[in-house]
Tab-separated table of C-alpha atoms in Angstrom:
chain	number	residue	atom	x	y	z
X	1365	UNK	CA	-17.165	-1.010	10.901
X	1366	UNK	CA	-14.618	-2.709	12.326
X	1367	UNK	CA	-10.728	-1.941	12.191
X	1368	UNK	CA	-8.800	-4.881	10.270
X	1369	UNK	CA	-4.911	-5.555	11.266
X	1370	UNK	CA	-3.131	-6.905	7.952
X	1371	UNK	CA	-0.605	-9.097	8.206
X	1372	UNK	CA	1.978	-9.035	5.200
X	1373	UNK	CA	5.452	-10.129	5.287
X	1374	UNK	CA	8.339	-8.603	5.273
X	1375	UNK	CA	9.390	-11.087	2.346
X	1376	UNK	CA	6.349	-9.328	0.287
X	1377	UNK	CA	7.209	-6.181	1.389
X	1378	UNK	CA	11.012	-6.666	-0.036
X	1379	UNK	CA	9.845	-8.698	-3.804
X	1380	UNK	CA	8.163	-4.649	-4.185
X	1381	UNK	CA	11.316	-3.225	-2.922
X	1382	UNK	CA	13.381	-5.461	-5.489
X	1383	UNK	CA	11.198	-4.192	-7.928
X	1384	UNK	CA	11.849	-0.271	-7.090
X	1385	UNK	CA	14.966	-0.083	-5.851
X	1386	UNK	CA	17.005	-3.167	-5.781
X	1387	UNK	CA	20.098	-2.045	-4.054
X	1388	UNK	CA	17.716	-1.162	-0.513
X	1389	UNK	CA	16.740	-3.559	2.506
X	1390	UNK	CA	14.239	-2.472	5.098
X	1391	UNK	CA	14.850	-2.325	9.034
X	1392	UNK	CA	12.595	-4.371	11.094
X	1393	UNK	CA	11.407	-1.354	12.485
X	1394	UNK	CA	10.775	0.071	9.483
X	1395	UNK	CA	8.621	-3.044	8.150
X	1396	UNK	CA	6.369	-2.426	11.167
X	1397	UNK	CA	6.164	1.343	10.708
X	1398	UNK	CA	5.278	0.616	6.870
X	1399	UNK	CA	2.722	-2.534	7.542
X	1400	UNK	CA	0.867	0.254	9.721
X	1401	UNK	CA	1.026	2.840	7.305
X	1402	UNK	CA	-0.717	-0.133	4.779
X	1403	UNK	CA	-2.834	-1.436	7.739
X	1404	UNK	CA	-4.265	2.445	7.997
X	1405	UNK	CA	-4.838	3.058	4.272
X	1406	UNK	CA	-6.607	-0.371	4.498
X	1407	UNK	CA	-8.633	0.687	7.193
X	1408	UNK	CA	-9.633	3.895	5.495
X	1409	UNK	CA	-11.062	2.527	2.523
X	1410	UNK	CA	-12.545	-0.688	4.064
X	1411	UNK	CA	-14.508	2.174	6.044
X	1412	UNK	CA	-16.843	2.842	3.012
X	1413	UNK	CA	-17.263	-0.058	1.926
X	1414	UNK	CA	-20.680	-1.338	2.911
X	1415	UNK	CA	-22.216	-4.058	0.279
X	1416	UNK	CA	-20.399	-7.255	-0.109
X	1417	UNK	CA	-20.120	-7.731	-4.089
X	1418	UNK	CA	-18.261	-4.381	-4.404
X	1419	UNK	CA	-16.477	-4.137	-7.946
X	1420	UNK	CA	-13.489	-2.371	-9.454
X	1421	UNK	CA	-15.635	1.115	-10.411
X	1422	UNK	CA	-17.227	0.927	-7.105
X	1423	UNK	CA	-14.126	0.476	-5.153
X	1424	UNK	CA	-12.217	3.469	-7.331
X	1425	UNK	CA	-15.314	5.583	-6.320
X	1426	UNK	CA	-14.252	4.809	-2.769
X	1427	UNK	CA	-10.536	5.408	-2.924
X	1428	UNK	CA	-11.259	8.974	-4.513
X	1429	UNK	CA	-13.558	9.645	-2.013
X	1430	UNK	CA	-10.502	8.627	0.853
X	1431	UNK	CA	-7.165	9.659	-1.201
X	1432	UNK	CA	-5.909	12.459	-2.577
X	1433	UNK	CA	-5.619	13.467	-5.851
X	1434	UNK	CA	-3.522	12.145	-8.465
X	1435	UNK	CA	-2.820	9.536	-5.045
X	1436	UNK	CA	-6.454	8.213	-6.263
X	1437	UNK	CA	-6.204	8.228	-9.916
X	1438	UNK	CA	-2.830	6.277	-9.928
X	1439	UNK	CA	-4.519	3.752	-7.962
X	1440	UNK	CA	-7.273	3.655	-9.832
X	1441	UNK	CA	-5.090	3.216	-13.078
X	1442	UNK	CA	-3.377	0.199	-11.631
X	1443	UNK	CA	-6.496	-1.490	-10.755
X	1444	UNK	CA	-8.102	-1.145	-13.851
X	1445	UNK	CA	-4.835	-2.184	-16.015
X	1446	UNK	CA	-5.189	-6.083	-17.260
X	1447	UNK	CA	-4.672	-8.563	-14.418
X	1448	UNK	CA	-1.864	-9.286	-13.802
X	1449	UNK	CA	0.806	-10.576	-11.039
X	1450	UNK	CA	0.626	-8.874	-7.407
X	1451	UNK	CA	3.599	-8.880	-5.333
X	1452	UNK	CA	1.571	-9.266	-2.091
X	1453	UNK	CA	-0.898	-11.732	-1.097
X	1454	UNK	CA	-4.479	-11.646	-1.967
X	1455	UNK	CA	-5.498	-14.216	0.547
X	1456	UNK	CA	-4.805	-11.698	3.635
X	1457	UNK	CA	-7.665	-9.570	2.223
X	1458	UNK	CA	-9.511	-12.327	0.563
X	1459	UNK	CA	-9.740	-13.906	4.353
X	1460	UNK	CA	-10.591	-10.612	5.965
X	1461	UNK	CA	-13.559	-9.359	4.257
X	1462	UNK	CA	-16.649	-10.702	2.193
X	1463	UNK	CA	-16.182	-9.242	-0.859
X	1464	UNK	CA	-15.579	-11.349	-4.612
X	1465	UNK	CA	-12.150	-12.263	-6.332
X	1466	UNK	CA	-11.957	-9.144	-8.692
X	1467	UNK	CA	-12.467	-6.755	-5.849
X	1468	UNK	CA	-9.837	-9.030	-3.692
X	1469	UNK	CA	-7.068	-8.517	-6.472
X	1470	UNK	CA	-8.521	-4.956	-6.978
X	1471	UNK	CA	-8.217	-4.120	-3.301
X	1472	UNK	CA	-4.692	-5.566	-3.127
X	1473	UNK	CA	-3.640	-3.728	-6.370
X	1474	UNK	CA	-4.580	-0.857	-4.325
X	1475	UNK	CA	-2.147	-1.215	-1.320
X	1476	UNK	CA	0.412	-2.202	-3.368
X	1477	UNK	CA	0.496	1.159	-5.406
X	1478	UNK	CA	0.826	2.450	-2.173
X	1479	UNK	CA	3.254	-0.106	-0.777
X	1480	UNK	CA	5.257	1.130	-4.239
X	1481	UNK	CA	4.783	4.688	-3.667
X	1482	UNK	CA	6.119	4.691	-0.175
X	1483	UNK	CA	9.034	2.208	-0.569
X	1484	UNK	CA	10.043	4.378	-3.819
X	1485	UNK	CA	10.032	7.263	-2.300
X	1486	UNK	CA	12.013	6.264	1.154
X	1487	UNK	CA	14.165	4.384	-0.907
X	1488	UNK	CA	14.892	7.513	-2.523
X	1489	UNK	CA	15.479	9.454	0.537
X	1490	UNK	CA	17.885	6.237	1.121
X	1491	UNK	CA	19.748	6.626	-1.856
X	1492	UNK	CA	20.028	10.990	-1.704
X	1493	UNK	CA	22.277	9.890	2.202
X	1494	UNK	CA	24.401	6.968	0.592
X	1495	UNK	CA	22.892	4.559	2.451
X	1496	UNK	CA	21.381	1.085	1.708
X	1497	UNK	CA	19.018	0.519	4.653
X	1498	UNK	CA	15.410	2.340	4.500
X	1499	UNK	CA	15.057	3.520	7.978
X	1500	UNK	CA	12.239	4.532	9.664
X	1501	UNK	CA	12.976	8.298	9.614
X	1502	UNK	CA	13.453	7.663	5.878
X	1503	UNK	CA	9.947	6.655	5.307
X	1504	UNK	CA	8.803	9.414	7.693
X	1505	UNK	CA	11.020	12.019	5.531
X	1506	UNK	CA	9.189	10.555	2.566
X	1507	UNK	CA	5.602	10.766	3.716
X	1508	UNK	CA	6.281	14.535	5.004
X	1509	UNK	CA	7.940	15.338	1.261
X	1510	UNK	CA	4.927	14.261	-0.513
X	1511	UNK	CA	1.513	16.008	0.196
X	1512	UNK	CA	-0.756	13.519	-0.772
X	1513	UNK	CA	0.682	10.705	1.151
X	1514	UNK	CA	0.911	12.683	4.165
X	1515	UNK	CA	-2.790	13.691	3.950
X	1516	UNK	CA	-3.869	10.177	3.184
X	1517	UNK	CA	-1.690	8.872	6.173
X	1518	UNK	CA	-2.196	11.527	8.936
């Protein structure tokens, strides 16, 4: 298996961020500290996945076999919800691996629920100092406050 590097932008990054907190902007540094965090969690799950026609039950199988906890089941919650619109790019996983449409919007369903998790959470760490800027000791702060993030990210 071979590691992937994902390459979102920060203009995806920030539609999620409008979504969760509208009144927050990212650093740059704190894009590239987050599009790791996304690359890793990518990593980990692209790890087990060894067929090429994997499908949504299949790939939830996977992520409760790499996340944590209720980490996993909210994931697999927001993949199995009606398609709908995704916030990042299906074409950056779609071009990456072998694998058919519904597991490419699964997939990125998947990092997005993360993407939200960790941008909600910073941004709330954001909010707590008065500040408007996520910074990249905010995102740390939020990853070491929640267990399950910080196990599926160390």
């Amino acid at each position: 298996v071979y590691t992937v590097k994902m390459n979102y932008t920060k203009e995806e990054f920030l539609i999620v961020l409008r979504q969760i907190h509208p009144g927050c902007k990212l650093k740059n540094t704190t894009y590239e500290l987050i599009k790791k965090l996304l690359n890793k969690v990518f990593n980990k799950i692209n790890q087990h996945i060894n067929i090429d026609n994997v499908n949504k039950e299949q790939l939830c199988n996977i992520i409760n076999t790499v996340m944590p906890g209720e980490l996993a089941k909210q994931c697999c919650v927001e993949i199995n919800k009606e398609p709908s619109y995704l916030m990042l790019s299906t074409n950056i996983i779609k071009n990456k691996l072998d694998i058919n449409d519904e597991s490419v919007f699964a997939f990125t369903c998947a990092l997005e629920y993360i993407l939200a998790e960790i941008l909600e959470l910073s941004g709330d760490i954001t909010k707590e100092k008065n500040k408007t800027f996520i910074k990249y000791g905010y995102v740390m702060d939020a990853i070491d406050r929640d267990e399950e993030l910080k196990l599926l990210l160390s």
